[in-house]
CSV table of C-alpha atoms in Angstrom, one decimal:
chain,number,residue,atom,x,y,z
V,1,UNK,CA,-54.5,145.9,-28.4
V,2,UNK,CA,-58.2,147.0,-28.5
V,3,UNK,CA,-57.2,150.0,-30.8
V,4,UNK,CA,-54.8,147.6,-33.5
V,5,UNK,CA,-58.0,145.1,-33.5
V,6,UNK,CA,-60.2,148.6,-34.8
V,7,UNK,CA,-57.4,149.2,-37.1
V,8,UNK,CA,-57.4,146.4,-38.9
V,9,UNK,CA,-61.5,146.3,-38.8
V,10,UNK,CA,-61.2,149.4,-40.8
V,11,UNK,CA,-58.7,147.8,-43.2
V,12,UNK,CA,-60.9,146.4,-46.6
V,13,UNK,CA,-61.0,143.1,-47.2
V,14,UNK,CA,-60.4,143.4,-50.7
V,15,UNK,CA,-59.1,146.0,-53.4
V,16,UNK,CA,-62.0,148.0,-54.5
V,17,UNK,CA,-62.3,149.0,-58.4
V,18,UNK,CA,-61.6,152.7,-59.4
V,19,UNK,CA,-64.5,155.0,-59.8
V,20,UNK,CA,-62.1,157.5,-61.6
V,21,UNK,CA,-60.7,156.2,-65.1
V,22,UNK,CA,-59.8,159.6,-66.7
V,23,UNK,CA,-60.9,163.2,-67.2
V,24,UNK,CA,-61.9,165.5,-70.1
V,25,UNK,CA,-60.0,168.9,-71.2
V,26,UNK,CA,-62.6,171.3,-72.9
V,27,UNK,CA,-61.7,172.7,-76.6
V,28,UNK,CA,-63.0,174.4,-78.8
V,29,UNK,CA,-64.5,171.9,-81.1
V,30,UNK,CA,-65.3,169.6,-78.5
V,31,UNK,CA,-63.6,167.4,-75.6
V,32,UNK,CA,-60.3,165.7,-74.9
V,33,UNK,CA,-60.2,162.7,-72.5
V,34,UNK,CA,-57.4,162.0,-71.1
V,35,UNK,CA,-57.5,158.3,-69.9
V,36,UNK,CA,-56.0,157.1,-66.5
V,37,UNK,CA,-54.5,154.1,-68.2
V,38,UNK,CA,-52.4,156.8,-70.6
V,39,UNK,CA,-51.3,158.4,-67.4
V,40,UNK,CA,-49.9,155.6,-66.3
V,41,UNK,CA,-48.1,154.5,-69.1
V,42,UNK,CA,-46.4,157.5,-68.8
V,43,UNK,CA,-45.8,158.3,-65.6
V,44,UNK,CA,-44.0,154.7,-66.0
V,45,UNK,CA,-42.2,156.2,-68.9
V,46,UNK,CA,-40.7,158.8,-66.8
V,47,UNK,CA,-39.8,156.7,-64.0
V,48,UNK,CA,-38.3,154.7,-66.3
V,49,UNK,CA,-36.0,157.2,-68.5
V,50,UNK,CA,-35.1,158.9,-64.8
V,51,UNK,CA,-33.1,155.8,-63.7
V,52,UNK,CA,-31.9,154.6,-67.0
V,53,UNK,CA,-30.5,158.7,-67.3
V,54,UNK,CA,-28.6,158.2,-64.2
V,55,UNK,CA,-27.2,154.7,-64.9
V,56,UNK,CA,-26.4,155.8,-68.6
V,57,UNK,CA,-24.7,158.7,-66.9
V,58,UNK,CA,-22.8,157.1,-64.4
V,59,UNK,CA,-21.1,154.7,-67.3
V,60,UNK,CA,-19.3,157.8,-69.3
V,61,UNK,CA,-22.1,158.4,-72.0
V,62,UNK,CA,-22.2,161.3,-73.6
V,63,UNK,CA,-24.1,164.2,-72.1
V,64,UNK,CA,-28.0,163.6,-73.6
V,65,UNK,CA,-27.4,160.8,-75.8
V,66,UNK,CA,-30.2,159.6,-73.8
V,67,UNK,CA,-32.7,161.5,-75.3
V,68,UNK,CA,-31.1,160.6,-78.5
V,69,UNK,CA,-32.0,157.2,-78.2
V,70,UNK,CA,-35.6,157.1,-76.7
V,71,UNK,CA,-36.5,159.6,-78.9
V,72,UNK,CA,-36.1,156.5,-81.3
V,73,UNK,CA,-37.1,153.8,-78.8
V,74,UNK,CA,-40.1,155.1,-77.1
V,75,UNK,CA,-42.4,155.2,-80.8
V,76,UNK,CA,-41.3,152.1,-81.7
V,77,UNK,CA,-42.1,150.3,-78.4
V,78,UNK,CA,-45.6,151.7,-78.2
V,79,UNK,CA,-46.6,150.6,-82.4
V,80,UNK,CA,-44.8,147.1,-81.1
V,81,UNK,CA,-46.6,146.4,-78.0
V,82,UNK,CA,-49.8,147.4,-80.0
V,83,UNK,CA,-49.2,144.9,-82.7
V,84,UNK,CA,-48.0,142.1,-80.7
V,85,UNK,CA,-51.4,143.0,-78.6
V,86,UNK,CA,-53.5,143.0,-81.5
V,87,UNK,CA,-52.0,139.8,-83.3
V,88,UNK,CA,-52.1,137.7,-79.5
V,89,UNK,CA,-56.1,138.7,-78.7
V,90,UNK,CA,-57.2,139.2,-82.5
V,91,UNK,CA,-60.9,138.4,-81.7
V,92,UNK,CA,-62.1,141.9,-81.3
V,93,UNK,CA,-60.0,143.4,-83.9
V,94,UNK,CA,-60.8,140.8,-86.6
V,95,UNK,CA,-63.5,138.7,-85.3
V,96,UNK,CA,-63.2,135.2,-83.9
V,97,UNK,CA,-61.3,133.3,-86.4
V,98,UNK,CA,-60.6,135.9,-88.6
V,99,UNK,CA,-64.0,135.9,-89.7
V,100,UNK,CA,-63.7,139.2,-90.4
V,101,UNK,CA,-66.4,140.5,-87.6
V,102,UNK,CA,-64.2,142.6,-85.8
V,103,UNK,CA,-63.6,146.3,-85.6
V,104,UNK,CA,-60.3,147.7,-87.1
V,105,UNK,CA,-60.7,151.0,-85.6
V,106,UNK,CA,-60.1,149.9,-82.2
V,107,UNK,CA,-56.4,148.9,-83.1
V,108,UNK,CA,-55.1,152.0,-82.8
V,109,UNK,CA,-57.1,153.1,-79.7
V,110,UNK,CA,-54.4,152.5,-77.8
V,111,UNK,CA,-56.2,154.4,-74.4
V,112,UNK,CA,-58.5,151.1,-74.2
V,113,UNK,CA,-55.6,149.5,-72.9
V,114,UNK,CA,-53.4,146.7,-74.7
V,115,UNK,CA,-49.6,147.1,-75.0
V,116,UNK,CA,-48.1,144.3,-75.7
V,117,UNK,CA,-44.4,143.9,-73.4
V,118,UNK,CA,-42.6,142.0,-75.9
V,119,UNK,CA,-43.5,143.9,-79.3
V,120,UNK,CA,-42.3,146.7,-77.0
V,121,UNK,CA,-39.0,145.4,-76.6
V,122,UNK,CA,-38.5,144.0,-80.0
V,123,UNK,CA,-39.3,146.7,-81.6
V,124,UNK,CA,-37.9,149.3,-79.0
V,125,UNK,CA,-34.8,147.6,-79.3
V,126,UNK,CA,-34.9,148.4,-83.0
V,127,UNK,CA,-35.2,152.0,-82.3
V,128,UNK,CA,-33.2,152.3,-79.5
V,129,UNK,CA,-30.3,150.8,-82.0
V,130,UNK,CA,-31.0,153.6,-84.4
V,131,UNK,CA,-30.5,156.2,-81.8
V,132,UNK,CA,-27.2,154.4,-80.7
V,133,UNK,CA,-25.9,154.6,-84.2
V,134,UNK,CA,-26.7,157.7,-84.3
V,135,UNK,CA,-25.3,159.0,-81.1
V,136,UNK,CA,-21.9,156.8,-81.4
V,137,UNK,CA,-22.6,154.5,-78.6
V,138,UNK,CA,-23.4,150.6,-78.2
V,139,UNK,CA,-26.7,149.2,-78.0
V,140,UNK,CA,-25.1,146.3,-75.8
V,141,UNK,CA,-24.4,149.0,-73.0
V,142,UNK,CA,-27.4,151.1,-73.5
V,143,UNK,CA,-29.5,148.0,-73.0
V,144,UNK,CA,-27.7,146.5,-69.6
V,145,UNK,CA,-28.3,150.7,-68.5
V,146,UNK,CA,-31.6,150.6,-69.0
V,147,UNK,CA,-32.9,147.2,-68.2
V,148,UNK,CA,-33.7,148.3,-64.6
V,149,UNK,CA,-35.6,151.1,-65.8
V,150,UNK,CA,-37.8,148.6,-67.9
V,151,UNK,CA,-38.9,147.0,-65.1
V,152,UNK,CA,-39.8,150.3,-63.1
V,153,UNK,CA,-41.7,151.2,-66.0
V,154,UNK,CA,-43.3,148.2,-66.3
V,155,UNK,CA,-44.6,148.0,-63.0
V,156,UNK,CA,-45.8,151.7,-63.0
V,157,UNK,CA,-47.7,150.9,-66.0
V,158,UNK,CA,-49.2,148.3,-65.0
V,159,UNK,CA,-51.5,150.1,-62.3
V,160,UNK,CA,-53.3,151.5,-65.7
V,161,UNK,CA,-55.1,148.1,-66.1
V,162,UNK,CA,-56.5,148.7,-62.4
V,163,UNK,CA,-58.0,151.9,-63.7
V,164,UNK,CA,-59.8,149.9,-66.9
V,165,UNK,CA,-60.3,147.1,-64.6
V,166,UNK,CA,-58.7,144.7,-67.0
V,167,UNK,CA,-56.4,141.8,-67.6
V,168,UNK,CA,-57.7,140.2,-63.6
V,169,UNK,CA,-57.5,136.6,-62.6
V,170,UNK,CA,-59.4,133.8,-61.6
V,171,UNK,CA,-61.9,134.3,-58.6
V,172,UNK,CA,-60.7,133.9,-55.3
V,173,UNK,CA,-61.6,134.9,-51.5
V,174,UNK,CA,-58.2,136.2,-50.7
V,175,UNK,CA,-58.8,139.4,-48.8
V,176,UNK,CA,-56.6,141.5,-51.2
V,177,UNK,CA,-59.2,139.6,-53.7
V,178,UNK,CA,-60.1,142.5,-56.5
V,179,UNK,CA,-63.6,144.1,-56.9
V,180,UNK,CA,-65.0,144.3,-60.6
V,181,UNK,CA,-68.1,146.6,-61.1
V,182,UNK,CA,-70.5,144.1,-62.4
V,183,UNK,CA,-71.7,146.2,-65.4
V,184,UNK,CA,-67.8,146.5,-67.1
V,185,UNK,CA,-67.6,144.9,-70.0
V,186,UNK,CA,-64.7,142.3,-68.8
V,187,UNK,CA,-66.4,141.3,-65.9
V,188,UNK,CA,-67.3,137.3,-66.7
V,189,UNK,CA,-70.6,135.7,-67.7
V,190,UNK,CA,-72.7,134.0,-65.3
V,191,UNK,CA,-70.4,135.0,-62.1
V,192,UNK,CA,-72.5,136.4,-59.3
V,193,UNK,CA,-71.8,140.1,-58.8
V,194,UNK,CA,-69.9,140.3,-55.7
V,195,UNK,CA,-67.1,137.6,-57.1
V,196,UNK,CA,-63.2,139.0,-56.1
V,197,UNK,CA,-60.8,138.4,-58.7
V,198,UNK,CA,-56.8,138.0,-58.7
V,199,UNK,CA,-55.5,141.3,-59.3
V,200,UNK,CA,-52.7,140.3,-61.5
V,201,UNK,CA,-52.0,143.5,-61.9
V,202,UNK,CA,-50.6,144.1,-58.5
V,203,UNK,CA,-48.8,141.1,-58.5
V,204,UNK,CA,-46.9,141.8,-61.6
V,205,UNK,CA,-45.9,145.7,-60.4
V,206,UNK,CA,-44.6,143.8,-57.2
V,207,UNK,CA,-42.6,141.3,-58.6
V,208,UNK,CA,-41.3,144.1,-61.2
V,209,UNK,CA,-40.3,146.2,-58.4
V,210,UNK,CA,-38.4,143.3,-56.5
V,211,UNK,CA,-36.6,142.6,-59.9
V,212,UNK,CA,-35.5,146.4,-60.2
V,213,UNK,CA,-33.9,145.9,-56.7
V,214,UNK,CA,-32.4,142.4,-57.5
V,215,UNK,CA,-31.3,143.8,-60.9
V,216,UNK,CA,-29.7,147.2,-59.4
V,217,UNK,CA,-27.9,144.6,-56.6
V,218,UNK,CA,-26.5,142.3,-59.1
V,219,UNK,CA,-25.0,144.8,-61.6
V,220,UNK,CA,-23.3,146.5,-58.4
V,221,UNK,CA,-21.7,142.8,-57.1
V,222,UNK,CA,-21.1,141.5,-60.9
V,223,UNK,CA,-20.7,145.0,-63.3
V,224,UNK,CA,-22.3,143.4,-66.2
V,225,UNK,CA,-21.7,144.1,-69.8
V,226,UNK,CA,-22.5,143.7,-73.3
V,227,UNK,CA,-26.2,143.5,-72.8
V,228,UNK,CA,-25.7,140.8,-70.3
V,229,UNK,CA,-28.1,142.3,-67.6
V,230,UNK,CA,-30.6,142.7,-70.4
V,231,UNK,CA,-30.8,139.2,-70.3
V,232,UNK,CA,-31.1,138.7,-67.3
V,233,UNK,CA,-33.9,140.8,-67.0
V,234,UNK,CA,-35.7,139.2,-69.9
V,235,UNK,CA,-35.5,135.8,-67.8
V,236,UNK,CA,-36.5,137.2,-64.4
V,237,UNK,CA,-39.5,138.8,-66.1
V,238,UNK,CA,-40.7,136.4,-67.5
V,239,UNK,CA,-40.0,134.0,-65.1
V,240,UNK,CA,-42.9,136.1,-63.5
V,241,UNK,CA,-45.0,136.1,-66.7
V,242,UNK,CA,-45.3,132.8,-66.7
V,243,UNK,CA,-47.5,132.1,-63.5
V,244,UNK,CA,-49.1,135.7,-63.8
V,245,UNK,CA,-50.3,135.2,-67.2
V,246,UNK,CA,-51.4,131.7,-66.5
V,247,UNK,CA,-53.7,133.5,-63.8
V,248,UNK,CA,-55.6,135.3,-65.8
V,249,UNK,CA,-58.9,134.5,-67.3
V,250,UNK,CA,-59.4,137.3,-70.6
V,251,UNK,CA,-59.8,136.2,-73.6
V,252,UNK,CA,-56.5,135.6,-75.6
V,253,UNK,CA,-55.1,133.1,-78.2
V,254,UNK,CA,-54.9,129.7,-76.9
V,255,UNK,CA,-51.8,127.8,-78.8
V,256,UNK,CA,-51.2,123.9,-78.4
V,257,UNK,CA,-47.3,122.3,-78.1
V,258,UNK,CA,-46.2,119.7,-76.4
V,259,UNK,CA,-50.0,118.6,-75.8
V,260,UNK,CA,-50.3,121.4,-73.8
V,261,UNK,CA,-52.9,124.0,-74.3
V,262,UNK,CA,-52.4,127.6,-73.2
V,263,UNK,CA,-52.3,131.2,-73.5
V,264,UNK,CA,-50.0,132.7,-76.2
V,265,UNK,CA,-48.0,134.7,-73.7
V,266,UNK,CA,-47.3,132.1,-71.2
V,267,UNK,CA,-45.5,130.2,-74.3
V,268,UNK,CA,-43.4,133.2,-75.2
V,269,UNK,CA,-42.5,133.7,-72.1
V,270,UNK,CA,-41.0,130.3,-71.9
V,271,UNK,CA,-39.5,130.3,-75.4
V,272,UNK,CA,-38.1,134.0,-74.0
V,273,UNK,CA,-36.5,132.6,-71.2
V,274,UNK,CA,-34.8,129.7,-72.7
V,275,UNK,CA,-33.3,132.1,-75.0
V,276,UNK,CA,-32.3,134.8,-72.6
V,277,UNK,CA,-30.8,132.2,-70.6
V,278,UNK,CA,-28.7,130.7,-73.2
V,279,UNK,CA,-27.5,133.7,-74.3
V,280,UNK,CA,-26.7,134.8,-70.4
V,281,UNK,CA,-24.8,131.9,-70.4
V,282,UNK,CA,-22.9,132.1,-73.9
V,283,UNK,CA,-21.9,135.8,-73.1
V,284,UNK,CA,-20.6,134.8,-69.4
V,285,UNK,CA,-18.4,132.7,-71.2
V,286,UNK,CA,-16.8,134.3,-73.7
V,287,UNK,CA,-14.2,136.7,-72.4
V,288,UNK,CA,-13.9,140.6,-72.5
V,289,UNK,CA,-12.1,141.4,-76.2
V,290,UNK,CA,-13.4,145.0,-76.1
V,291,UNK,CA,-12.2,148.2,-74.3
V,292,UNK,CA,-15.1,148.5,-71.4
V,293,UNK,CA,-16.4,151.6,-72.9
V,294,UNK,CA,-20.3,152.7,-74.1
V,295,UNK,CA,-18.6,154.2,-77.6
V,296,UNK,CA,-18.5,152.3,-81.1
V,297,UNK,CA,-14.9,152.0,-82.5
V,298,UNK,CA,-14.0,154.8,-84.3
V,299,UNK,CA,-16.3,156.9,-82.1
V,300,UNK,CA,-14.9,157.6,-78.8
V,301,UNK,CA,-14.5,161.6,-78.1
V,302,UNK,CA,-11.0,162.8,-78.2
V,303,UNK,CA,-9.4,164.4,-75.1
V,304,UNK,CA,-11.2,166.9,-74.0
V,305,UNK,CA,-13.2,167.1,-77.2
V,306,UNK,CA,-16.6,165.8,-78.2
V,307,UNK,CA,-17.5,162.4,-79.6
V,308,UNK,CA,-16.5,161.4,-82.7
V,309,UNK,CA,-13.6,163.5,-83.4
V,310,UNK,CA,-10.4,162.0,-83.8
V,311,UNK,CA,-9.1,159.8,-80.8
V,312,UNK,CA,-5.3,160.6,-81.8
V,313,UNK,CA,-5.3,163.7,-83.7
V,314,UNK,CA,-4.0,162.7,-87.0
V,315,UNK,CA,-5.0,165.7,-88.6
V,316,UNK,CA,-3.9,168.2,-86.2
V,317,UNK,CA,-0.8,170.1,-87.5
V,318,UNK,CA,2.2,170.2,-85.1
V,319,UNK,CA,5.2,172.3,-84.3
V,320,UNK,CA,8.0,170.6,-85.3
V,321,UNK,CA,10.4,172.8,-83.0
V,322,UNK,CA,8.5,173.4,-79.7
V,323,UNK,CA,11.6,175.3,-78.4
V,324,UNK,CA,11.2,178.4,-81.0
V,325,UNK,CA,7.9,180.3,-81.5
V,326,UNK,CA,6.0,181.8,-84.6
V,327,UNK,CA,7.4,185.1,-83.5
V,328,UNK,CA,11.0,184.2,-83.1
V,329,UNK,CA,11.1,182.4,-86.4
V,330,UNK,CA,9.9,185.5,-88.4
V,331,UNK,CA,12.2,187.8,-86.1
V,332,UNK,CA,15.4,185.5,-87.3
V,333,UNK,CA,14.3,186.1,-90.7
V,334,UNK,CA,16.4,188.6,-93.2
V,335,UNK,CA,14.7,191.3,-94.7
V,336,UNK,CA,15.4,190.0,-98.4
V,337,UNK,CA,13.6,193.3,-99.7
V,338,UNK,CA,16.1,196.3,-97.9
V,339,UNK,CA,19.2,193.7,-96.8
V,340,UNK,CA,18.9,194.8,-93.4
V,341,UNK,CA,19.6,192.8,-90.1
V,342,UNK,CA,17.8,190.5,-88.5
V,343,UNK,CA,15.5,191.8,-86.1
V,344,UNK,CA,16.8,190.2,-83.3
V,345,UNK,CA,19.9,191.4,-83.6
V,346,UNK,CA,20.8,194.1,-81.3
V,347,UNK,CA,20.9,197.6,-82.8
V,348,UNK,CA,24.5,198.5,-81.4
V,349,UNK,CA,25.6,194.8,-83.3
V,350,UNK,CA,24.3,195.8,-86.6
V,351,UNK,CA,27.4,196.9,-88.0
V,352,UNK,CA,29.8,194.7,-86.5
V,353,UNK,CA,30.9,192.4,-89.6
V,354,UNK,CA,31.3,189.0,-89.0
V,355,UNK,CA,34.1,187.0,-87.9
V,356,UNK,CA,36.4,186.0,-91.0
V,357,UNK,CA,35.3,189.4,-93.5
V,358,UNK,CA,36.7,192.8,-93.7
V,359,UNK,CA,34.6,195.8,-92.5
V,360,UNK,CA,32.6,197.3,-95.1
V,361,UNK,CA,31.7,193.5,-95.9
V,362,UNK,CA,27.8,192.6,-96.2
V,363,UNK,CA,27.1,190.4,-93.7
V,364,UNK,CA,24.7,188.5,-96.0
V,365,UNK,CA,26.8,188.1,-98.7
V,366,UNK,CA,29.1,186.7,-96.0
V,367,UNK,CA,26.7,184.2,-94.9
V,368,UNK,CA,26.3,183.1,-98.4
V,369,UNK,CA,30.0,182.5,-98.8
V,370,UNK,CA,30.4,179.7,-96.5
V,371,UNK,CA,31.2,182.6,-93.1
V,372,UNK,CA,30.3,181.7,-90.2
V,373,UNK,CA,28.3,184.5,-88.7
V,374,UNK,CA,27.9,185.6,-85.1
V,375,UNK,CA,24.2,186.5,-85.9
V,376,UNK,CA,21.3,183.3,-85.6
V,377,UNK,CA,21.2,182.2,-89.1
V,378,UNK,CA,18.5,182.5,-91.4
V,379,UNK,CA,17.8,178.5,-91.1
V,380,UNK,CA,17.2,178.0,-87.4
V,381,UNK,CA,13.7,179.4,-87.6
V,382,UNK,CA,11.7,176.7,-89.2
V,383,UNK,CA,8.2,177.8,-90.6
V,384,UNK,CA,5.4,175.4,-89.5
């Protein structure tokens, strides 16, 4: 007992800040930093593609189509979260109401943190439908593949506003309260020095992580399709957003409906939700029309071939007579040049005249009188 009391006198009472945020790589004409926030991003990004590969794999796409799309997806996700970042806390980029104060140069500094979630998606979604089209495959089931995956990558990420020490909440004395270094930029005015902060942060990687469970459980009991798991992770998150965001005490744009006042992001969260859900619901009821399959129609790989060739070989020329072979055919042929016999016929037949002439007859000639010959006639080997 004595030794689990010690244990737990050892154990922090809050969540210290990071002193490490980064590191520099020497060159030549000076210094690269590489950011811990960047690292994070993609380490999530990995995580992320890893279990969206095996799912895509698992539901018959083609061998790296995956690559295919993100190559698309992942670009546009990153200029989309910027822009919806820079457009929903504009203060700093163009001064406080648009006064035209602000620094334009920051916005694409994208290593000082600020990636907004849903430009990501709207605007991943647009390049992940590229790639789709590209690659022959839906972006209904490329979506319900990776929507786990966005939520692991999400909650990786996430870890990279600990290392700016960044996007926190409201005080508190929680003991998993979060220590802000009193000289940062973002810690609040006229807050004494030894103030813990909500570390949002960690709230929103766990709940992500608990929805990549629920979401990996429910597509296993239910099978969902045509982007219906998408939705559904569009309203778990931001079921989550909601109450985080609301947490949180940086700077953002403040929008009034309802006669309510509050943050940007809690409201498109909400309006997200509804939507998702409706659509959740709309989808559920409508009944399965479609082949369960990841290809567009008109793009689904042929037996044994590779996507989009020709599903029933309508082009393929076929043996009318799968009995007799090139060979035979050509071997049943007369030699029209000398008159001589058939090849197939046997050597010690040759001479034989056929049934119905006089010896000395030609056999040929025979045949074209109407005889019946005791050879294979010249029309029984069909060329192809």
């Amino acid at each position: 007992m004595q030794t689990i009391l010690q244990a737990a006198a050892l154990v922090p009472a809050s969540i210290p800040s990071p002193d490490w945020s980064g590191f520099d790589i020497p060159l030549p004409w000076g210094t690269l930093r590489i950011h811990a926030y960047a690292l994070c991003i993609l380490a999530g990004i990995v995580a992320g593609l890893w279990l969206t590969t095996v799912r895509w794999a698992k539901r018959g796409a083609p061998e790296g189509s995956v690559w295919d799309i993100v190559v698309w997806a992942i670009p546009f996700g990153i200029i989309g979260g910027r822009l919806y970042h820079v457009f929903s806390s504009p203060d700093a980029y163009f001064g406080p109401g648009f006064d035209g104060t602000g620094d334009l140069s920051l916005i694409p500094q994208i290593q000082r943190g600020g990636l907004g979630i849903w430009g990501a998606v709207v605007l991943g979604a647009v390049g992940a439908w590229i790639g789709c089209r590209r690659s022959g495959v839906k972006l209904s089931a490329f979506l319900d593949a990776a929507a786990p995956g966005l939520l692991l990558a999400q909650a990786i990420g996430r870890w990279g506003n600990w290392f700016n020490q960044e996007l926190f909440g409201g005080p508190t004395t929680l003991p998993w309260g979060l220590q802000i270094d009193a000289d940062n930029p973002n810690f609040p005015a006229g807050v004494p020095a030894d103030t813990l902060f909500h570390p949002t942060f960690l709230y929103e990687s766990l709940w992500n992580l608990a929805g990549v469970v629920l979401l990996l459980a429910l597509d296993r009991r239910f099978n969902f399709r045509r982007s219906r798991l998408f939705w559904l992770y569009a309203m778990y998150y931001t079921l989550g957003r909601v109450w985080i965001e609301a947490m949180r005490i940086d700077e953002a744009e403040q929008i009034s409906l309802f006669g309510l006042t509050t943050r940007l992001n809690v409201w498109t969260s909400i309006f997200v939700f509804v939507t998702a859900l409706v659509i959740f619901i709309l989808l559920g009821r409508k009944g399965r029309t479609e082949p369960d399959t990841v290809y567009l129609p008109g793009r689904e790989p042929a037996k044994g071939g590779a996507a989009g060739e020709l599903r029933d070989g309508a082009n393929d020329v076929r043996d009318p007579d799968p009995v007799v072979s090139d060979s035979e055919a050509r071997d049943n042929l007369p030699d029209n040049q000398s008159g001589s016999r058939p090849a197939s016929v046997p050597a010690d037949k040759a001479g034989a005249a056929p049934a119905g002439t006089t010896p000395g007859t030609d056999a040929t000639a025979a045949g074209h009188s109407g005889s019946t010959a005791t050879g294979t006639a010249p029309e029984a080997g069909t060329s192809k």
